[in-house]
């Protein structure tokens, strides 16, 4: 396989994976304050994303893919608010297990990784263009 095409394949798979990661992070941040609507109901549960290596059969190039979008099964914290519709019989409401500081760190890491893959894609494109210039 053309090495420059391999660069494009690998970097494009990285950009797709990080794009999915950004979607998960943005959903978590958007729902960080979502609470249940009935007594004892669970609030929004944080989503997680996992990646895996996949080998492109056609080219033999390793790339990254999303292997799973799951749920963070950690415990919910409780806050005392007896007037809330989701309060249990003791007046406690379960709050989401989304940590916005962690999500912002994940967002920054995903954006940086996306940017690194984009730079690699652009470098491959420039190399291809330079080869074509040399052949003219």
CSV table of C-alpha atoms in Angstrom, one decimal:
chain,number,residue,atom,x,y,z
A,1,UNK,CA,0.0,0.0,0.0
A,2,UNK,CA,1.0,3.6,-0.7
A,3,UNK,CA,2.7,4.9,2.5
A,4,UNK,CA,1.1,8.3,2.1
A,5,UNK,CA,-2.3,6.7,1.8
A,6,UNK,CA,-1.5,4.9,5.1
A,7,UNK,CA,-0.9,8.2,6.8
A,8,UNK,CA,-4.3,9.4,5.6
A,9,UNK,CA,-6.0,6.2,6.8
A,10,UNK,CA,-4.4,6.2,10.3
A,11,UNK,CA,-4.9,9.9,10.9
A,12,UNK,CA,-8.5,9.9,9.6
A,13,UNK,CA,-9.4,7.0,12.0
A,14,UNK,CA,-7.9,9.0,14.9
A,15,UNK,CA,-9.9,12.1,14.0
A,16,UNK,CA,-13.1,10.0,13.8
A,17,UNK,CA,-12.4,8.4,17.1
A,18,UNK,CA,-11.7,11.7,18.8
A,19,UNK,CA,-14.8,13.3,17.2
A,20,UNK,CA,-16.8,10.5,18.9
A,21,UNK,CA,-15.1,11.2,22.2
A,22,UNK,CA,-15.9,14.9,21.9
A,23,UNK,CA,-19.6,14.0,21.3
A,24,UNK,CA,-19.6,11.8,24.5
A,25,UNK,CA,-17.9,14.6,26.5
A,26,UNK,CA,-20.3,17.2,25.3
A,27,UNK,CA,-23.3,15.1,26.1
A,28,UNK,CA,-21.9,14.5,29.6
A,29,UNK,CA,-21.3,18.2,30.2
A,30,UNK,CA,-24.8,19.1,28.8
A,31,UNK,CA,-26.4,16.7,31.2
A,32,UNK,CA,-24.2,17.3,34.3
A,33,UNK,CA,-27.1,18.9,36.2
A,34,UNK,CA,-29.9,16.6,35.0
A,35,UNK,CA,-31.7,15.1,37.9
A,36,UNK,CA,-34.4,12.5,38.2
A,37,UNK,CA,-38.0,13.6,38.0
A,38,UNK,CA,-39.7,11.3,40.4
A,39,UNK,CA,-38.9,10.2,44.0
A,40,UNK,CA,-35.7,8.1,44.1
A,41,UNK,CA,-35.2,8.4,40.4
A,42,UNK,CA,-31.7,8.2,39.0
A,43,UNK,CA,-30.2,11.3,37.4
A,44,UNK,CA,-28.1,11.3,34.2
A,45,UNK,CA,-25.4,8.7,34.4
A,46,UNK,CA,-22.0,9.7,32.8
A,47,UNK,CA,-21.1,8.0,29.5
A,48,UNK,CA,-17.7,6.6,28.9
A,49,UNK,CA,-15.9,5.7,25.6
A,50,UNK,CA,-13.3,3.0,24.9
A,51,UNK,CA,-11.1,2.6,21.9
A,52,UNK,CA,-9.5,-0.4,20.3
A,53,UNK,CA,-6.9,-1.1,17.6
A,54,UNK,CA,-8.3,-2.4,14.3
A,55,UNK,CA,-6.2,-3.6,11.4
A,56,UNK,CA,-7.4,-2.5,7.9
A,57,UNK,CA,-7.4,-5.8,5.9
A,58,UNK,CA,-6.9,-4.1,2.6
A,59,UNK,CA,-3.8,-2.2,3.6
A,60,UNK,CA,-2.5,-3.9,6.8
A,61,UNK,CA,-2.5,-0.5,8.5
A,62,UNK,CA,-3.4,-0.3,12.2
A,63,UNK,CA,-6.1,2.2,13.0
A,64,UNK,CA,-8.2,3.2,16.0
A,65,UNK,CA,-11.9,2.6,16.4
A,66,UNK,CA,-14.5,3.1,19.1
A,67,UNK,CA,-15.0,-0.2,20.8
A,68,UNK,CA,-17.7,0.7,23.3
A,69,UNK,CA,-19.8,3.6,24.6
A,70,UNK,CA,-20.8,2.6,28.1
A,71,UNK,CA,-22.0,4.1,31.4
A,72,UNK,CA,-20.0,5.0,34.5
A,73,UNK,CA,-21.5,2.9,37.2
A,74,UNK,CA,-20.0,4.8,40.1
A,75,UNK,CA,-22.3,5.8,42.9
A,76,UNK,CA,-24.4,8.9,42.8
A,77,UNK,CA,-23.8,11.6,45.5
A,78,UNK,CA,-26.8,12.7,47.6
A,79,UNK,CA,-27.8,16.2,48.3
A,80,UNK,CA,-30.5,17.3,50.8
A,81,UNK,CA,-33.4,19.0,49.0
A,82,UNK,CA,-36.7,17.8,50.3
A,83,UNK,CA,-38.6,20.2,48.0
A,84,UNK,CA,-37.2,18.6,44.8
A,85,UNK,CA,-39.6,16.2,43.0
A,86,UNK,CA,-36.9,13.5,42.9
A,87,UNK,CA,-36.3,13.6,46.7
A,88,UNK,CA,-36.6,10.3,48.5
A,89,UNK,CA,-38.6,9.8,51.7
A,90,UNK,CA,-35.6,11.3,53.7
A,91,UNK,CA,-35.4,14.4,51.5
A,92,UNK,CA,-32.3,13.4,49.6
A,93,UNK,CA,-31.8,13.7,45.8
A,94,UNK,CA,-29.3,11.8,43.8
A,95,UNK,CA,-27.1,14.0,41.7
A,96,UNK,CA,-25.3,13.1,38.5
A,97,UNK,CA,-21.9,11.4,38.6
A,98,UNK,CA,-20.6,13.8,35.9
A,99,UNK,CA,-17.5,15.6,37.1
A,100,UNK,CA,-17.3,18.7,34.8
A,101,UNK,CA,-13.6,19.3,35.6
A,102,UNK,CA,-12.8,15.7,34.4
A,103,UNK,CA,-15.0,16.2,31.4
A,104,UNK,CA,-13.2,19.4,30.4
A,105,UNK,CA,-9.8,17.7,30.8
A,106,UNK,CA,-11.1,14.9,28.5
A,107,UNK,CA,-12.4,17.5,26.0
A,108,UNK,CA,-9.0,19.2,25.9
A,109,UNK,CA,-7.2,15.9,25.4
A,110,UNK,CA,-9.5,14.9,22.7
A,111,UNK,CA,-9.2,18.2,20.9
A,112,UNK,CA,-5.4,18.1,21.1
A,113,UNK,CA,-5.3,14.5,19.8
A,114,UNK,CA,-7.7,15.5,17.0
A,115,UNK,CA,-5.3,18.4,16.2
A,116,UNK,CA,-2.3,16.1,16.1
A,117,UNK,CA,-4.1,13.7,13.7
A,118,UNK,CA,-5.1,16.6,11.5
A,119,UNK,CA,-1.5,17.8,11.4
A,120,UNK,CA,-0.3,14.3,10.4
A,121,UNK,CA,-3.0,14.2,7.7
A,122,UNK,CA,-1.9,17.6,6.4
A,123,UNK,CA,1.8,16.5,6.4
A,124,UNK,CA,0.9,13.5,4.3
A,125,UNK,CA,-1.0,15.7,1.9
A,126,UNK,CA,2.0,18.1,1.6
A,127,UNK,CA,4.3,15.2,0.9
A,128,UNK,CA,2.1,13.9,-1.8
A,129,UNK,CA,1.9,17.3,-3.4
A,130,UNK,CA,5.7,17.6,-3.2
A,131,UNK,CA,6.1,14.2,-5.0
A,132,UNK,CA,3.8,15.4,-7.7
A,133,UNK,CA,5.8,18.6,-8.1
A,134,UNK,CA,9.0,16.6,-8.5
A,135,UNK,CA,7.5,14.3,-11.1
A,136,UNK,CA,6.5,17.3,-13.3
